[in-house]
Tab-separated table of C-alpha atoms in Angstrom:
chain	number	residue	atom	x	y	z
A	1	MET	CA	0.000	0.000	0.000
A	2	PHE	CA	1.991	2.906	1.293
A	3	LYS	CA	5.758	2.800	1.392
A	4	VAL	CA	7.524	4.892	3.971
A	5	PRO	CA	10.772	6.281	2.628
A	6	ARG	CA	13.857	5.666	4.763
A	7	ILE	CA	15.675	8.773	5.788
A	8	ALA	CA	18.956	7.271	6.951
A	9	SER	CA	20.487	3.964	6.140
A	10	ARG	CA	21.846	1.485	8.663
A	11	ASN	CA	25.405	2.280	7.683
A	12	GLY	CA	24.895	5.934	8.566
A	13	LEU	CA	23.714	5.148	12.123
A	14	LEU	CA	26.603	2.864	13.076
A	15	PRO	CA	29.199	5.641	13.556
A	16	ILE	CA	26.773	7.658	15.637
A	17	LEU	CA	25.888	4.700	17.887
A	18	GLY	CA	29.574	3.819	18.201
A	19	ALA	CA	30.458	7.353	19.283
A	20	ILE	CA	27.646	7.401	21.860
A	21	SER	CA	28.748	4.076	23.353
A	22	ILE	CA	32.402	5.183	23.569
A	23	PHE	CA	31.465	8.436	25.318
A	24	SER	CA	29.208	6.617	27.767
A	25	LEU	CA	32.006	4.186	28.707
A	26	THR	CA	34.560	6.926	29.336
A	27	SER	CA	32.420	8.313	32.169
A	28	CYS	CA	33.570	5.316	34.273
A	29	SER	CA	37.263	5.874	33.575
A	30	GLY	CA	38.019	7.052	37.144
A	31	TYR	CA	36.669	3.879	38.734
A	32	ARG	CA	39.229	1.401	40.069
A	33	TRP	CA	38.574	-2.272	40.573
A	34	GLY	CA	39.628	-3.760	43.857
A	35	SER	CA	40.077	-2.498	47.364
A	36	ALA	CA	39.501	1.005	48.657
A	37	LYS	CA	42.276	0.735	51.247
A	38	PRO	CA	44.732	3.574	51.691
A	39	GLU	CA	48.026	2.947	49.879
A	40	HIS	CA	50.134	2.637	53.042
A	41	LEU	CA	47.780	-0.088	54.377
A	42	ALA	CA	47.589	-2.134	51.172
A	43	GLY	CA	49.516	-5.056	52.712
A	44	ILE	CA	47.246	-5.316	55.763
A	45	ASN	CA	44.498	-7.931	55.463
A	46	SER	CA	43.667	-8.813	59.069
A	47	VAL	CA	43.411	-6.784	62.268
A	48	CYS	CA	43.462	-7.788	65.925
A	49	VAL	CA	41.247	-5.592	68.109
A	50	ALA	CA	42.497	-5.097	71.651
A	51	VAL	CA	40.151	-4.336	74.532
A	52	VAL	CA	39.593	-0.592	74.617
A	53	LYS	CA	41.236	1.238	77.504
A	54	ASN	CA	38.657	3.200	79.495
A	55	SER	CA	39.855	6.545	80.867
A	56	THR	CA	36.347	7.580	81.922
A	57	GLN	CA	34.394	6.796	85.070
A	58	ILE	CA	31.591	5.091	83.123
A	59	PRO	CA	31.329	1.363	83.871
A	60	ARG	CA	31.138	-1.065	80.921
A	61	ALA	CA	32.139	1.662	78.445
A	62	ALA	CA	35.264	-0.276	77.425
A	63	ALA	CA	33.222	-3.374	76.624
A	64	LEU	CA	30.716	-1.318	74.634
A	65	ALA	CA	33.509	0.346	72.662
A	66	THR	CA	35.329	-2.930	71.956
A	67	ASN	CA	32.145	-4.616	70.723
A	68	SER	CA	31.286	-1.588	68.616
A	69	ILE	CA	34.737	-1.629	66.983
A	70	ALA	CA	34.352	-5.334	66.184
A	71	ASP	CA	30.881	-4.724	64.707
A	72	ALA	CA	32.068	-1.768	62.615
A	73	LEU	CA	35.079	-3.716	61.350
A	74	THR	CA	32.874	-6.661	60.390
A	75	ARG	CA	30.277	-4.432	58.688
A	76	ASP	CA	32.927	-2.582	56.699
A	77	GLY	CA	34.511	-5.791	55.399
A	78	THR	CA	37.834	-4.250	54.332
A	79	TYR	CA	39.798	-6.169	56.967
A	80	ARG	CA	39.322	-9.546	58.628
A	81	MET	CA	39.391	-9.871	62.384
A	82	ALA	CA	42.057	-12.220	63.702
A	83	THR	CA	43.920	-13.142	66.847
A	84	LEU	CA	47.163	-11.355	67.658
A	85	ASP	CA	49.387	-14.185	66.411
A	86	ARG	CA	47.628	-14.316	63.001
A	87	ALA	CA	46.898	-10.610	62.451
A	88	ASP	CA	48.839	-8.230	60.228
A	89	ALA	CA	48.019	-5.205	62.423
A	90	HIS	CA	46.959	-4.544	66.016
A	91	LEU	CA	44.329	-1.888	66.773
A	92	GLN	CA	44.653	-0.191	70.151
A	93	ALA	CA	42.039	2.335	71.244
A	94	GLU	CA	41.358	4.424	74.316
A	95	LEU	CA	38.070	6.016	75.329
A	96	LYS	CA	39.431	9.369	76.504
A	97	LYS	CA	36.362	11.224	77.701
A	98	ILE	CA	32.602	11.561	77.528
A	99	GLU	CA	31.237	15.114	77.336
A	100	TYR	CA	27.734	16.353	78.017
A	101	LEU	CA	26.555	19.660	76.589
A	102	GLN	CA	23.238	21.372	77.111
A	103	VAL	CA	21.361	21.849	73.852
A	104	ARG	CA	17.997	23.052	75.097
A	105	SER	CA	16.716	24.228	78.478
A	106	THR	CA	13.263	24.892	79.889
A	107	ARG	CA	11.731	28.336	79.552
A	108	GLU	CA	11.346	28.807	83.273
A	109	ASP	CA	14.821	27.655	84.362
A	110	ALA	CA	17.880	28.051	82.105
A	111	LEU	CA	19.873	25.585	84.209
A	112	ARG	CA	17.338	22.769	83.810
A	113	SER	CA	18.083	20.848	80.640
A	114	GLU	CA	15.493	19.423	78.263
A	115	GLU	CA	17.922	18.097	75.664
A	116	LEU	CA	21.572	17.100	76.043
A	117	GLU	CA	24.335	16.270	73.609
A	118	MET	CA	26.845	13.529	74.356
A	119	LYS	CA	30.281	13.331	72.743
A	120	ALA	CA	32.475	10.244	73.015
A	121	HIS	CA	36.170	10.806	72.242
A	122	LEU	CA	38.340	7.883	71.077
A	123	VAL	CA	42.091	7.908	70.441
A	124	TRP	CA	43.348	4.993	68.355
A	125	VAL	CA	46.600	3.587	66.976
A	126	LEU	CA	47.052	0.874	64.348
A	127	VAL	CA	50.380	-0.906	64.939
A	128	ASP	CA	52.211	-3.488	62.864
A	129	THR	CA	52.251	-6.855	64.673
A	130	ASP	CA	55.679	-7.861	63.376
A	131	ASN	CA	57.257	-4.569	64.451
A	132	PRO	CA	55.264	-3.004	67.330
A	133	THR	CA	57.244	0.235	67.110
A	134	LYS	CA	55.965	0.824	63.570
A	135	ILE	CA	52.746	2.850	63.666
A	136	LEU	CA	50.652	2.298	60.543
A	137	ALA	CA	47.910	4.811	61.312
A	138	ARG	CA	46.647	6.863	64.214
A	139	GLY	CA	43.894	9.318	64.885
A	140	ASN	CA	41.058	10.655	66.971
A	141	ALA	CA	37.391	9.899	66.509
A	142	THR	CA	34.401	11.626	68.014
A	143	GLY	CA	30.856	10.348	68.119
A	144	THR	CA	27.999	12.717	68.885
A	145	THR	CA	24.393	12.029	69.773
A	146	ARG	CA	21.538	13.998	71.276
A	147	PHE	CA	18.960	12.803	73.746
A	148	PHE	CA	16.057	14.195	75.707
A	149	VAL	CA	16.158	14.362	79.471
A	150	ASP	CA	13.459	12.187	80.957
A	151	PRO	CA	12.685	11.457	84.615
A	152	ASN	CA	15.285	8.659	84.621
A	153	LEU	CA	18.388	10.504	83.403
A	154	GLN	CA	20.717	7.552	83.991
A	155	THR	CA	18.753	5.333	81.590
A	156	ALA	CA	18.689	8.092	78.967
A	157	ARG	CA	22.450	8.579	79.283
A	158	GLN	CA	23.169	4.849	79.034
A	159	SER	CA	21.036	4.558	75.894
A	160	ALA	CA	22.773	7.558	74.349
A	161	LEU	CA	26.210	6.170	75.258
A	162	VAL	CA	25.728	3.161	72.997
A	163	ASP	CA	24.828	5.398	70.035
A	164	SER	CA	27.625	7.878	70.705
A	165	ILE	CA	30.289	5.160	70.915
A	166	LYS	CA	28.917	3.495	67.783
A	167	ARG	CA	29.241	6.741	65.826
A	168	ALA	CA	32.801	7.233	67.060
A	169	THR	CA	33.878	3.695	66.144
A	170	ASP	CA	32.212	3.913	62.711
A	171	SER	CA	34.185	7.096	62.089
A	172	MET	CA	37.392	5.420	63.281
A	173	ILE	CA	36.966	2.353	61.037
A	174	ALA	CA	36.083	4.501	58.031
A	175	ARG	CA	39.247	6.500	58.620
A	176	PHE	CA	41.715	3.617	58.378
A	177	ALA	CA	39.653	1.367	56.105
A	178	SER	CA	38.804	3.904	53.413
A	179	GLY	CA	41.164	6.747	54.155
A	180	PHE	CA	38.516	9.289	55.170
């Protein structure tokens, strides 16, 4: 019946499609296959996590911090956890201090807090297991969380402590696992 005239032939579209596919593939040219480890930690595959030293007066804070480091290291997946005799590096951390800051107070009394902010400060060192004097990485990590003051302030503080330490350890693991 009706014939529709062709405007462009197949041979004319091939160079255009080829150019589009080449330009779309060059957008991935900065991507690298493999690990995202920092260059100076490329030879480290396993890490031993020591029990965190607690320089605060908060009971069980060292156990919370050690478990949080192990969880963050496992979630990240860059390094394996190992015992000291099989590990390539040894992670030593210290919970330096816990700070409380007033964020919001009541209208009637400026000294009576409604909302507090908790900061957990960690100092960490990653040491080579073969040569303990060789420091592979070191740094400070801070975890911050906010919580409302309820009638049982001790329970609110204990609940916030877990979150604050978790944020600090996530920051610490991201620092030596990814470099930032």
